[in-house]
Coordinates of C-alpha atoms in Angstrom, one line a residue:
Chain D
M107 CA 31.7 38.2 7.8
N108 CA 29.3 38.0 4.6
D109 CA 30.5 38.9 1.3
L110 CA 29.7 42.0 0.6
H111 CA 30.0 41.9 -2.9
A112 CA 28.2 38.4 -3.5
P113 CA 26.0 38.5 -6.9
L114 CA 22.4 38.3 -6.7
H115 CA 20.1 35.4 -8.7
A116 CA 16.9 35.6 -9.8
E117 CA 14.9 34.8 -6.1
E118 CA 16.5 37.7 -4.1
L119 CA 16.0 40.0 -7.1
D120 CA 12.4 39.3 -7.8
A121 CA 12.3 40.0 -3.7
E122 CA 13.5 43.2 -4.7
G123 CA 10.8 43.7 -7.4
I124 CA 13.5 44.0 -9.8
G125 CA 11.9 40.9 -11.6
G126 CA 12.8 39.2 -15.1
W127 CA 16.3 39.0 -14.4
P128 CA 18.7 35.8 -13.7
F129 CA 21.6 37.6 -12.2
G130 CA 22.6 41.5 -10.9
I131 CA 25.3 42.8 -9.2
R132 CA 24.9 45.7 -6.7
D133 CA 27.1 48.8 -5.4
R134 CA 26.6 52.5 -4.4
V135 CA 27.7 55.8 -6.7
R136 CA 30.8 57.4 -6.1
F137 CA 32.0 60.7 -6.1
S138 CA 34.5 59.8 -8.5
E139 CA 31.7 58.8 -10.7
L140 CA 30.0 62.2 -10.7
D141 CA 30.6 64.1 -13.9
A142 CA 30.6 68.7 -13.5
L143 CA 27.0 67.7 -14.8
N144 CA 27.2 66.2 -10.7
H145 CA 25.6 63.1 -12.2
V146 CA 27.1 59.7 -13.3
N147 CA 29.4 60.0 -16.7
N148 CA 27.6 58.2 -19.1
A149 CA 31.3 56.5 -20.0
V150 CA 31.2 55.5 -16.0
Y151 CA 28.2 53.3 -16.7
F152 CA 30.4 50.8 -19.2
S153 CA 32.4 50.1 -16.0
W154 CA 29.3 49.0 -14.4
L155 CA 28.8 46.6 -17.1
E156 CA 32.0 45.4 -16.7
M157 CA 31.9 44.7 -12.8
A158 CA 28.7 42.8 -13.7
R159 CA 30.2 41.2 -17.0
I160 CA 33.2 39.7 -15.1
A161 CA 30.7 39.0 -11.8
Y162 CA 28.6 36.9 -14.3
L163 CA 31.4 34.9 -16.4
L164 CA 33.1 33.5 -12.9
D165 CA 29.5 32.6 -11.8
Y166 CA 28.7 30.6 -14.7
G167 CA 32.0 29.2 -15.1
L168 CA 32.9 30.7 -18.5
T169 CA 36.5 31.9 -17.0
G170 CA 38.9 31.9 -14.0
M171 CA 39.7 35.5 -15.1
S172 CA 43.3 34.2 -15.0
H173 CA 46.0 35.6 -17.8
A174 CA 46.4 31.7 -18.8
A175 CA 45.0 28.6 -20.7
P176 CA 42.4 26.8 -20.2
D177 CA 41.0 30.3 -19.1
P178 CA 39.7 32.5 -22.9
Q179 CA 40.7 36.1 -23.2
I180 CA 37.5 38.0 -23.1
V181 CA 37.1 40.8 -25.7
V182 CA 34.0 43.4 -25.9
R183 CA 32.9 43.0 -29.9
R184 CA 30.3 45.7 -29.7
Q185 CA 28.5 47.6 -27.2
S186 CA 25.2 50.3 -26.3
A187 CA 23.4 52.5 -23.7
D188 CA 20.0 53.7 -23.4
Y189 CA 20.0 56.6 -20.8
L190 CA 16.7 56.5 -19.3
A191 CA 17.2 58.8 -15.9
P192 CA 20.2 60.1 -14.6
I193 CA 22.0 58.5 -11.5
H194 CA 23.0 60.9 -8.7
F195 CA 25.6 60.4 -5.1
G196 CA 24.6 58.2 -3.2
E197 CA 21.9 56.1 -5.5
S198 CA 22.5 52.4 -4.9
Y199 CA 22.0 50.6 -8.4
T200 CA 21.0 47.0 -9.7
V201 CA 23.0 46.0 -12.6
T202 CA 21.3 43.1 -14.2
M203 CA 23.0 40.8 -16.8
R204 CA 21.2 38.3 -18.9
A205 CA 22.8 36.1 -22.1
T206 CA 20.5 36.1 -24.4
R207 CA 22.1 34.8 -27.8
L208 CA 25.1 32.6 -27.7
K209 CA 27.1 30.9 -30.5
P210 CA 30.1 28.7 -29.8
S211 CA 32.5 31.5 -29.2
S212 CA 30.5 34.6 -28.4
L213 CA 27.9 35.8 -27.0
V214 CA 25.1 38.8 -26.6
T215 CA 23.9 39.9 -23.3
D216 CA 21.5 42.8 -22.0
Y217 CA 21.6 44.7 -18.5
G218 CA 19.7 47.2 -17.1
I219 CA 20.6 49.1 -14.6
Y220 CA 18.3 50.1 -11.6
V221 CA 17.7 52.5 -8.7
G222 CA 15.4 50.5 -7.0
R223 CA 12.8 49.4 -8.9
E224 CA 13.2 51.7 -11.8
L225 CA 14.9 51.1 -14.3
R226 CA 17.5 54.2 -15.2
A227 CA 19.3 52.2 -18.1
M228 CA 19.6 49.7 -20.5
A229 CA 22.7 48.4 -22.0
E230 CA 24.1 45.7 -24.7
T231 CA 27.1 43.7 -25.4
V232 CA 28.6 41.1 -27.6
I233 CA 31.7 39.6 -26.3
V234 CA 34.4 37.2 -27.8
S235 CA 35.8 34.4 -26.3
L236 CA 39.4 34.1 -27.4
T237 CA 42.5 32.2 -27.0
Q238 CA 45.0 33.6 -24.1
D239 CA 47.3 34.9 -27.3
G240 CA 44.5 36.2 -29.0
T241 CA 44.7 34.9 -32.3
A242 CA 42.1 32.4 -32.8
R243 CA 38.5 31.9 -31.3
Q244 CA 37.8 29.7 -28.2
A245 CA 35.2 28.4 -27.6
W246 CA 32.9 28.3 -24.5
R247 CA 33.1 25.4 -21.9
D248 CA 29.9 23.6 -21.9
D249 CA 28.8 23.3 -18.8
A250 CA 28.9 27.5 -18.7
V251 CA 26.3 27.2 -22.4
A252 CA 24.1 24.6 -20.4
R253 CA 24.2 27.7 -17.6
M254 CA 23.5 30.0 -19.7
V255 CA 20.6 27.4 -21.7
E256 CA 18.7 26.9 -18.2
R257 CA 19.3 29.9 -16.2
D258 CA 19.1 32.6 -18.6
G259 CA 17.1 30.8 -21.9
A260 CA 19.3 32.1 -24.1
T261 CA 19.2 30.9 -27.9
L262 CA 21.4 28.4 -29.6
A263 CA 23.4 29.5 -33.0
G264 CA 26.0 27.4 -34.6
F265 CA 26.5 25.1 -32.7
D266 CA 26.4 21.1 -34.2
Chain W
M19 CA 52.8 78.3 -29.6
N20 CA 50.9 76.8 -31.4
D21 CA 47.0 75.3 -30.3
L22 CA 48.2 71.8 -29.8
H23 CA 44.1 70.8 -29.7
A24 CA 42.8 72.6 -32.2
P25 CA 40.5 70.2 -33.7
L26 CA 40.7 69.1 -38.0
H27 CA 38.7 69.8 -40.4
A28 CA 38.0 67.8 -43.8
E29 CA 41.1 69.3 -45.4
E30 CA 43.7 68.0 -42.8
L31 CA 42.0 65.1 -42.4
D32 CA 41.9 64.0 -46.3
A33 CA 45.6 65.4 -45.9
E34 CA 46.1 62.5 -43.7
G35 CA 44.1 59.9 -45.7
I36 CA 41.5 60.0 -43.8
G37 CA 38.3 61.3 -46.0
G38 CA 35.0 61.8 -45.7
W39 CA 35.1 64.1 -42.8
P40 CA 34.4 66.8 -41.2
F41 CA 36.2 67.3 -37.9
G42 CA 38.2 65.4 -35.6
I43 CA 40.7 65.5 -32.9
R44 CA 44.0 63.6 -32.0
D45 CA 45.2 62.7 -28.6
R46 CA 47.6 60.1 -27.7
V47 CA 46.4 56.8 -26.1
R48 CA 47.6 57.3 -21.9
F49 CA 49.0 54.9 -20.0
S50 CA 46.1 55.0 -17.2
E51 CA 43.9 54.2 -19.9
L52 CA 45.2 50.4 -20.5
D53 CA 43.4 47.6 -18.6
A54 CA 45.2 44.6 -17.7
L55 CA 45.1 42.8 -20.5
N56 CA 47.3 45.9 -21.5
H57 CA 45.2 47.7 -24.6
V58 CA 42.8 50.8 -24.1
N59 CA 39.6 49.9 -22.4
N60 CA 36.4 49.3 -23.4
A61 CA 35.0 52.2 -21.7
V62 CA 37.6 54.4 -22.4
Y63 CA 36.7 55.0 -25.3
F64 CA 33.7 56.8 -24.9
S65 CA 35.5 59.2 -22.8
W66 CA 37.2 59.8 -26.3
L67 CA 34.1 60.2 -27.7
E68 CA 32.8 62.9 -25.6
M69 CA 36.2 64.6 -26.0
A70 CA 35.3 64.9 -29.6
R71 CA 31.5 65.9 -29.1
I72 CA 32.6 68.6 -26.4
A73 CA 34.9 70.4 -29.3
Y74 CA 32.3 69.6 -31.8
L75 CA 29.8 71.4 -29.9
L76 CA 31.7 74.3 -29.3
D77 CA 33.7 74.2 -32.9
Y78 CA 29.8 74.6 -34.4
G79 CA 28.5 76.7 -31.9
L80 CA 26.1 74.2 -30.5
T81 CA 27.1 75.6 -26.8
G82 CA 29.6 77.4 -25.4
M83 CA 29.8 74.6 -22.3
S84 CA 28.8 77.5 -19.6
H85 CA 26.7 76.2 -17.2
A86 CA 24.4 78.7 -17.6
A87 CA 21.4 80.2 -20.0
P88 CA 21.2 81.1 -23.3
D89 CA 23.8 77.6 -23.4
P90 CA 22.0 74.3 -23.3
Q91 CA 22.5 71.3 -20.8
I92 CA 23.5 68.5 -23.6
V93 CA 22.6 64.6 -22.4
V94 CA 23.6 61.4 -24.1
R95 CA 20.9 59.5 -24.8
R96 CA 21.9 56.1 -26.5
Q97 CA 25.2 55.6 -27.8
S98 CA 27.6 52.6 -29.3
A99 CA 30.3 51.2 -30.3
D100 CA 32.0 48.8 -32.5
Y101 CA 35.8 47.6 -31.8
L102 CA 37.4 46.6 -34.7
A103 CA 40.7 46.4 -33.5
P104 CA 42.5 47.1 -30.6
I105 CA 44.6 50.1 -29.1
H106 CA 47.6 50.2 -26.8
F107 CA 49.7 52.4 -25.3
G108 CA 52.3 54.9 -27.0
E109 CA 49.7 55.0 -30.4
S110 CA 48.7 58.1 -31.5
Y111 CA 44.5 58.1 -32.7
T112 CA 42.3 60.5 -34.6
V113 CA 38.2 60.0 -33.9
T114 CA 36.7 61.5 -36.3
M115 CA 33.1 62.8 -36.5
R116 CA 30.4 64.0 -37.9
A117 CA 26.0 64.7 -37.5
T118 CA 24.3 62.4 -39.7
R119 CA 20.6 63.4 -38.2
L120 CA 19.2 66.7 -37.3
K121 CA 16.1 66.7 -35.0
P122 CA 15.0 70.1 -33.6
S123 CA 16.9 69.5 -30.1
S124 CA 18.1 65.8 -30.4
L125 CA 21.1 64.9 -33.0
V126 CA 22.6 61.9 -34.3
T127 CA 26.4 61.9 -34.8
D128 CA 28.8 58.8 -35.9
Y129 CA 32.9 58.1 -35.0
G130 CA 35.4 56.9 -36.7
I131 CA 38.3 56.2 -34.3
Y132 CA 41.6 55.5 -36.7
V133 CA 45.3 55.2 -35.5
G134 CA 47.0 56.3 -38.4
R135 CA 44.8 55.4 -41.6
E136 CA 43.6 52.2 -39.7
L137 CA 39.7 52.4 -38.1
R138 CA 39.7 50.2 -35.1
A139 CA 36.4 51.7 -33.8
M140 CA 33.3 52.8 -35.0
A141 CA 30.3 54.6 -32.8
E142 CA 27.5 56.9 -32.6
T143 CA 25.9 58.9 -30.2
V144 CA 22.3 60.6 -29.6
I145 CA 22.7 63.5 -27.5
V146 CA 19.4 65.8 -26.4
S147 CA 19.7 69.1 -25.8
L148 CA 17.5 70.5 -22.4
T149 CA 17.4 73.8 -21.0
Q150 CA 20.1 74.7 -17.9
D151 CA 17.3 73.4 -15.2
G152 CA 16.9 69.8 -17.2
T153 CA 13.3 69.8 -16.8
A154 CA 12.3 71.0 -21.0
R155 CA 13.9 70.6 -24.4
Q156 CA 15.8 73.5 -26.3
A157 CA 16.0 74.0 -29.7
W158 CA 19.3 74.1 -31.6
R159 CA 20.8 77.8 -32.6
D160 CA 20.1 77.9 -35.7
D161 CA 23.2 79.1 -37.0
A162 CA 24.6 75.8 -35.5
V163 CA 22.0 73.9 -37.1
A164 CA 23.5 75.3 -41.0
R165 CA 26.8 74.3 -40.4
M166 CA 25.5 70.9 -39.8
V167 CA 24.0 70.5 -42.7
E168 CA 27.0 72.2 -44.9
R169 CA 29.7 70.6 -43.0
D170 CA 28.5 67.4 -42.1
G171 CA 25.8 66.8 -44.7
A172 CA 23.4 66.3 -41.9
T173 CA 19.3 65.2 -43.1
L174 CA 17.1 66.7 -40.9
A175 CA 13.7 66.1 -39.2
G176 CA 11.0 67.7 -37.8
F177 CA 12.1 71.4 -38.8
D178 CA 8.8 73.4 -39.8
Chain B
M158 CA 18.0 44.6 2.8
N159 CA 20.7 45.8 5.3
D160 CA 23.0 48.5 3.7
L161 CA 26.0 46.7 2.3
H162 CA 28.1 50.1 2.5
A163 CA 27.8 50.9 6.0
P164 CA 30.8 52.5 7.1
L165 CA 32.3 50.1 10.0
H166 CA 33.6 51.9 13.6
A167 CA 36.2 50.6 16.0
E168 CA 34.0 47.9 17.7
E169 CA 33.8 46.1 14.1
L170 CA 37.5 47.3 13.1
D171 CA 38.9 45.7 16.1
A172 CA 36.3 42.1 15.6
E173 CA 38.8 42.0 12.4
G174 CA 41.7 41.8 13.5
I175 CA 42.0 46.1 12.2
G176 CA 42.4 47.2 15.7
G177 CA 43.2 51.2 16.3
W178 CA 40.8 52.6 14.2
P179 CA 37.9 54.3 14.5
F180 CA 36.3 54.8 11.5
G181 CA 35.9 52.4 8.2
I182 CA 35.1 51.5 4.6
R183 CA 35.3 48.2 3.0
D184 CA 34.8 47.5 -1.2
R185 CA 36.4 45.1 -3.4
V186 CA 38.9 45.4 -6.4
R187 CA 37.1 45.9 -10.2
F188 CA 39.0 45.4 -12.6
S189 CA 38.7 49.1 -14.3
E190 CA 41.2 50.1 -10.9
L191 CA 43.9 47.7 -12.2
D192 CA 46.9 48.9 -14.8
A193 CA 48.8 47.5 -17.3
L194 CA 51.2 46.0 -14.9
N195 CA 48.1 43.8 -13.5
H196 CA 47.9 46.3 -10.1
V197 CA 45.6 48.8 -8.8
N198 CA 47.4 51.7 -10.2
N199 CA 48.5 54.5 -8.0
A200 CA 46.0 57.1 -8.5
V201 CA 43.6 55.0 -8.0
Y202 CA 43.9 54.6 -4.0
F203 CA 43.4 58.2 -3.9
S204 CA 40.3 57.9 -5.2
W205 CA 39.4 55.3 -2.2
L206 CA 40.6 57.8 0.5
E207 CA 38.3 60.2 -1.2
M208 CA 35.2 57.7 -0.5
A209 CA 36.5 56.9 2.9
R210 CA 36.3 61.0 3.2
I211 CA 33.4 61.2 2.0
A212 CA 31.9 58.6 4.6
Y213 CA 33.5 60.2 7.5
L214 CA 32.9 63.7 6.5
L215 CA 29.0 62.7 6.7
D216 CA 29.4 60.0 9.3
Y217 CA 31.0 62.9 11.6
G218 CA 28.1 65.2 10.7
L219 CA 30.8 67.8 8.8
T220 CA 28.8 68.2 6.0
G221 CA 25.6 67.1 4.2
M222 CA 27.9 66.9 0.6
S223 CA 24.9 69.3 -0.5
H224 CA 26.4 72.1 -3.1
A225 CA 24.2 74.5 -0.8
A226 CA 24.9 76.7 2.5
P227 CA 25.2 75.4 5.2
D228 CA 27.2 72.8 4.0
P229 CA 30.7 73.9 3.7
Q230 CA 32.4 72.9 0.3
I231 CA 35.6 70.8 1.0
V232 CA 38.6 70.8 -0.7
V233 CA 42.0 68.7 -0.5
R234 CA 44.9 70.8 0.4
R235 CA 47.5 68.2 0.5
Q236 CA 48.0 64.1 0.1
S237 CA 50.6 61.9 0.1
A238 CA 50.2 58.1 0.0
D239 CA 53.3 55.4 1.0
Y240 CA 52.6 51.8 -0.6
L241 CA 54.1 48.7 0.9
A242 CA 52.8 45.7 -1.2
P243 CA 50.0 45.8 -4.4
I244 CA 46.8 44.9 -4.8
H245 CA 45.3 42.6 -6.6
F246 CA 42.2 41.6 -8.7
G247 CA 39.2 40.1 -6.5
E248 CA 40.7 41.2 -3.1
S249 CA 38.9 43.0 -0.9
Y250 CA 40.1 46.1 1.4
T251 CA 39.4 48.2 4.2
V252 CA 40.2 51.8 4.3
T253 CA 40.3 52.9 8.2
M254 CA 41.1 56.4 8.6
R255 CA 41.3 58.5 11.6
A256 CA 41.6 62.6 12.4
T257 CA 44.5 63.8 13.9
R258 CA 45.2 67.4 14.0
L259 CA 42.2 69.5 13.9
K260 CA 42.2 73.6 13.1
P261 CA 38.6 75.8 13.3
S262 CA 38.6 75.1 9.5
S263 CA 41.1 72.7 8.2
L264 CA 41.6 68.8 9.3
V265 CA 44.7 66.4 8.8
T266 CA 43.7 62.8 8.8
D267 CA 45.2 59.7 8.2
Y268 CA 44.3 56.3 6.8
G269 CA 45.3 52.7 6.1
I270 CA 44.5 50.7 3.5
Y271 CA 44.2 46.5 4.3
V272 CA 43.7 43.6 2.7
G273 CA 42.6 41.5 5.6
R274 CA 44.6 42.5 8.5
E275 CA 47.9 43.4 6.0
L276 CA 48.8 47.1 5.6
R277 CA 49.1 47.6 2.2
A278 CA 49.0 51.5 2.1
M279 CA 49.0 54.1 4.6
A280 CA 48.1 57.8 3.5
E281 CA 47.6 61.0 4.8
T282 CA 45.1 64.1 3.9
V283 CA 45.0 67.9 4.6
I284 CA 41.6 69.4 4.0
V285 CA 40.1 72.9 4.4
S286 CA 36.3 73.6 4.9
L287 CA 35.2 76.6 3.1
T288 CA 31.7 78.6 2.5
Q289 CA 30.3 77.3 -1.1
D290 CA 31.5 79.8 -3.1
G291 CA 34.9 79.2 -2.6
T292 CA 35.8 82.6 -1.7
A293 CA 36.2 81.8 2.4
R294 CA 37.3 79.5 5.6
Q295 CA 33.7 78.2 7.4
A296 CA 34.5 77.2 10.4
W297 CA 33.7 73.3 11.5
R298 CA 30.5 72.8 13.2
D299 CA 31.0 72.4 17.4
D300 CA 29.2 68.7 17.5
A301 CA 31.5 67.4 14.4
V302 CA 34.6 68.5 16.2
A303 CA 33.1 66.5 19.5
R304 CA 33.1 64.1 18.1
M305 CA 36.3 63.8 16.1
V306 CA 38.2 64.7 19.7
E307 CA 36.1 62.2 21.0
R308 CA 36.3 59.0 18.9
D309 CA 39.3 59.6 16.6
G310 CA 41.2 61.6 20.0
A311 CA 42.4 64.8 17.7
T312 CA 44.5 67.1 18.6
L313 CA 43.2 70.5 18.6
A314 CA 45.1 73.8 17.8
G315 CA 43.8 77.4 17.1
F316 CA 40.7 77.2 18.7
D317 CA 39.8 79.6 21.1
Chain E
M28 CA 52.5 66.8 -39.1
N29 CA 54.9 67.4 -35.8
D30 CA 54.4 65.4 -33.2
L31 CA 51.9 67.0 -30.7
H32 CA 53.0 65.1 -27.8
A33 CA 56.4 65.6 -28.0
P34 CA 58.2 66.8 -24.1
L35 CA 59.4 69.8 -23.5
H36 CA 62.9 70.3 -22.5
A37 CA 64.8 73.3 -20.6
E38 CA 64.7 76.1 -23.3
E39 CA 61.4 75.3 -24.3
L40 CA 60.0 75.6 -21.1
D41 CA 62.3 78.5 -20.2
A42 CA 61.2 80.5 -23.2
E43 CA 57.2 80.3 -22.2
G44 CA 58.3 81.2 -18.9
I45 CA 58.5 78.0 -16.7
G46 CA 62.4 78.4 -15.7
G47 CA 64.1 75.9 -13.8
W48 CA 63.0 72.8 -15.1
P49 CA 64.7 70.4 -17.5
F50 CA 61.5 68.3 -18.7
G51 CA 57.6 68.8 -19.1
I52 CA 54.6 67.7 -20.8
R53 CA 51.7 69.6 -21.9
D54 CA 48.3 68.6 -22.3
R55 CA 44.5 70.3 -21.3
V56 CA 42.2 69.5 -19.3
R57 CA 39.2 67.1 -20.1
F58 CA 35.8 67.1 -19.3
S59 CA 36.3 63.4 -17.8
E60 CA 38.8 64.8 -15.2
L61 CA 36.2 67.1 -13.6
D62 CA 34.2 66.1 -10.2
A63 CA 30.8 67.2 -9.6
L64 CA 32.6 70.8 -8.0
N65 CA 33.5 71.9 -11.3
H66 CA 37.3 71.3 -11.4
V67 CA 39.9 68.4 -11.9
N68 CA 39.5 66.1 -9.5
N69 CA 42.4 65.7 -6.9
A70 CA 43.1 62.0 -7.8
V71 CA 43.2 63.0 -11.7
Y72 CA 46.4 65.0 -10.8
F73 CA 48.3 61.8 -10.2
S74 CA 47.1 60.5 -13.8
W75 CA 48.7 63.3 -15.0
L76 CA 52.2 62.9 -12.9
E77 CA 52.3 59.7 -14.2
M78 CA 51.9 60.8 -17.8
A79 CA 55.1 63.6 -17.2
R80 CA 57.0 60.4 -15.8
I81 CA 56.9 58.1 -18.5
A82 CA 57.7 60.5 -21.0
Y83 CA 60.3 61.3 -19.3
L84 CA 61.5 57.7 -18.6
L85 CA 61.5 57.1 -22.0
D86 CA 63.1 60.7 -22.7
Y87 CA 66.1 59.6 -20.5
G88 CA 66.7 55.7 -21.5
L89 CA 65.4 54.8 -17.9
T90 CA 62.9 51.9 -19.7
G91 CA 61.8 51.2 -22.8
M92 CA 58.2 50.6 -21.4
S93 CA 58.0 47.1 -22.7
H94 CA 57.5 44.5 -20.0
A95 CA 60.3 42.3 -20.3
A96 CA 63.9 42.8 -19.8
P97 CA 66.2 44.4 -19.2
D98 CA 63.6 47.1 -18.9
P99 CA 62.7 47.1 -15.5
Q100 CA 59.3 46.7 -13.4
I101 CA 58.8 50.8 -12.2
V102 CA 56.7 51.1 -9.1
V103 CA 55.6 54.4 -7.3
R104 CA 56.8 53.5 -3.7
R105 CA 55.3 57.1 -2.1
Q106 CA 53.8 60.1 -3.4
S107 CA 52.3 63.8 -2.3
A108 CA 50.7 66.6 -3.9
D109 CA 50.2 70.0 -3.2
Y110 CA 47.3 71.5 -4.5
L111 CA 47.5 75.5 -4.9
A112 CA 44.9 77.0 -7.3
P113 CA 41.7 74.6 -8.7
I114 CA 42.3 74.1 -12.7
H115 CA 39.0 73.9 -14.3
F116 CA 37.8 72.9 -17.9
G117 CA 39.4 74.2 -21.0
E118 CA 42.4 75.3 -19.3
S119 CA 45.8 73.8 -20.6
Y120 CA 48.4 72.8 -18.6
T121 CA 52.3 72.2 -18.1
V122 CA 53.3 69.3 -15.6
T123 CA 57.2 69.6 -15.4
M124 CA 59.6 67.5 -13.9
R125 CA 63.0 67.0 -12.3
A126 CA 65.5 63.9 -10.5
T127 CA 66.6 65.5 -6.9
R128 CA 68.1 62.7 -5.2
L129 CA 69.1 59.3 -7.1
K130 CA 70.2 56.1 -5.7
P131 CA 71.2 52.9 -7.6
S132 CA 67.8 51.4 -7.9
S133 CA 65.4 54.4 -6.7
L134 CA 64.8 58.1 -7.6
V135 CA 62.8 60.8 -5.7
T136 CA 61.1 63.4 -8.4
D137 CA 59.8 66.9 -7.8
Y138 CA 56.9 68.3 -10.1
G139 CA 54.9 71.7 -11.0
I140 CA 52.0 71.9 -12.7
Y141 CA 51.7 75.1 -14.2
V142 CA 48.4 77.2 -15.9
G143 CA 50.2 79.2 -18.0
R144 CA 53.3 80.8 -15.7
E145 CA 50.7 79.9 -12.5
L146 CA 51.8 77.0 -10.8
R147 CA 49.1 75.9 -9.6
A148 CA 50.0 72.2 -8.0
M149 CA 53.6 70.8 -6.6
A150 CA 54.2 67.1 -5.9
E151 CA 56.9 65.0 -5.3
T152 CA 57.2 61.2 -6.2
V153 CA 59.5 57.8 -5.2
I154 CA 59.8 55.2 -7.2
V155 CA 62.0 52.3 -7.3
S156 CA 63.2 49.7 -10.3
L157 CA 62.7 46.0 -9.6
T158 CA 63.3 43.1 -12.5
Q159 CA 60.4 42.6 -14.6
D160 CA 59.2 39.3 -12.4
G161 CA 59.1 42.6 -9.4
T162 CA 61.3 40.2 -7.2
A163 CA 64.2 42.1 -6.7
R164 CA 65.5 45.4 -7.6
Q165 CA 67.2 46.4 -10.8
A166 CA 70.2 49.2 -10.9
W167 CA 69.3 52.0 -13.8
R168 CA 71.5 52.2 -16.5
D169 CA 74.3 53.9 -16.6
D170 CA 73.6 56.2 -19.3
A171 CA 70.2 57.9 -17.6
V172 CA 72.2 58.0 -14.5
A173 CA 74.8 60.3 -15.9
R174 CA 71.6 62.0 -17.9
M175 CA 69.6 62.9 -14.8
V176 CA 72.7 64.1 -13.3
E177 CA 73.4 66.5 -16.6
R178 CA 70.0 67.6 -17.2
D179 CA 68.4 68.0 -13.4
G180 CA 71.4 68.4 -11.0
A181 CA 70.0 65.1 -9.6
T182 CA 72.4 64.1 -6.0
L183 CA 73.5 60.8 -5.8
A184 CA 73.7 58.7 -2.8
G185 CA 74.5 55.1 -2.8
F186 CA 76.9 54.0 -5.6
D187 CA 80.3 53.1 -5.9

């Protein structure tokens, strides 16, 4: 059986008409994600961003998601979402993601949430890389930085 | 028994050292709101904003939260949060809220999330008032607009 | 693109070493489903049962999941779960399901939750079929009853 | 300010017409706990049981809820719920709880979920006390056992 949850890359996203993104995941709306207005609740979108982000962090080698060094502890410092049109039960969605601005131990990422080719929401997060004990910043790995620059076209700031 | 969930107003918030806010709610962190990092998950904060917002909408008379006219259907168009410090199990928090900018059928609100007197997160939402069938904008009630101006000092735009 | 969320039937489940079940769904653990003990929270399993059940109800033709007649409103009357071993982040699971006892407007179903071939939890629910306004029982469709008997070997009680 | 979330004991519960229970907590339904059927989702009840259970474990001295010895790690081995009538937005509920059967490192508890004096759901859980590393059983503290016998009338089995 193939991996149902394998992330999507630029070529696959392009082929489905969602052009211009280097990374994405796909899933289907769950009944438990609806609220009493019968559409996906606004807070649920941030769990979807988290799913995409964790898949991205693993795929780009930013962390192995362990709770031990040398993996960093990654925390969200800021996030926002724009809701363009509601999402309903039974719909499948794609969360796309890219790194836009990159500092030695923090990162700004953009997201799109699509149903088919239709953009239903946009979002942005700022994440920070800490040591596992949470007391200090921990720099991103060089190879992961290189991937974010190459695949995503992320701009760098604050690097020597 | 007094109402354990009665919202707080300016005087009560001032008395607890959270000055400058016209409205707030208080609750305690639930175990189910923690994630594997052992602090409140970032997406959960948006459910807290929703609790504060619904209490506010009812308190200011913006809606009765029914699913029938003349109550509007209120949807979130945009929201953001800044996370200043993590929140842990067993802590009680206050979500404060005020209307800042007001248009005939939309509204920008600010939030603070405090543990004791310490600001742990800030947030902002843009909400829109629709008719129950979701097809058109529905203007805010005049008395609710007056309350947001008087209590919150909200600025108006787009009113005749 | 094939349907990533298509339900599994007896032949596919058998092929993966999960024999004896007529129906299943597969998904992967989400970070947001973990609790502070770093395994899937016990309450989350019931959302997984719900996902499996809704897929089953649609697949067997018990409801179209609309909020209008002739679809019934289906409510859970009783449920239980036995937790055999914890489930962790990154694991993929299969929720299997079958109807065991069937009455004209209610239904007992069994579930297994597997990671690979290993049974991690078992569960049972009793659901009831109501009219959309919730005031009366609504009988299951004959063709759906026939499917539950044929595919699942459900036993009947209370039918004429 | 008094503690809004202080647990209730037999006398307070009796005074509100919920007789026969030694322990309870009270809270109000959140909008996010509703599902598309506009009542509290069946899985949410298990989070409410968890809130009651954690308050109970702390109140009776079974654990300090730390992640370090001598506190045990407490896991749910089995649970069930019976849903008698739906619960709606705006309603406040009381979750009552008592220990019924007690073994050296496990415990069966009963729950009632009331809105006013009306029983809306009943539940039962079996929990197990493990060492923090999860590899062995850890016996309950003697003083906590004594409280469960005295306050709840729990029956003992398997003690020397």
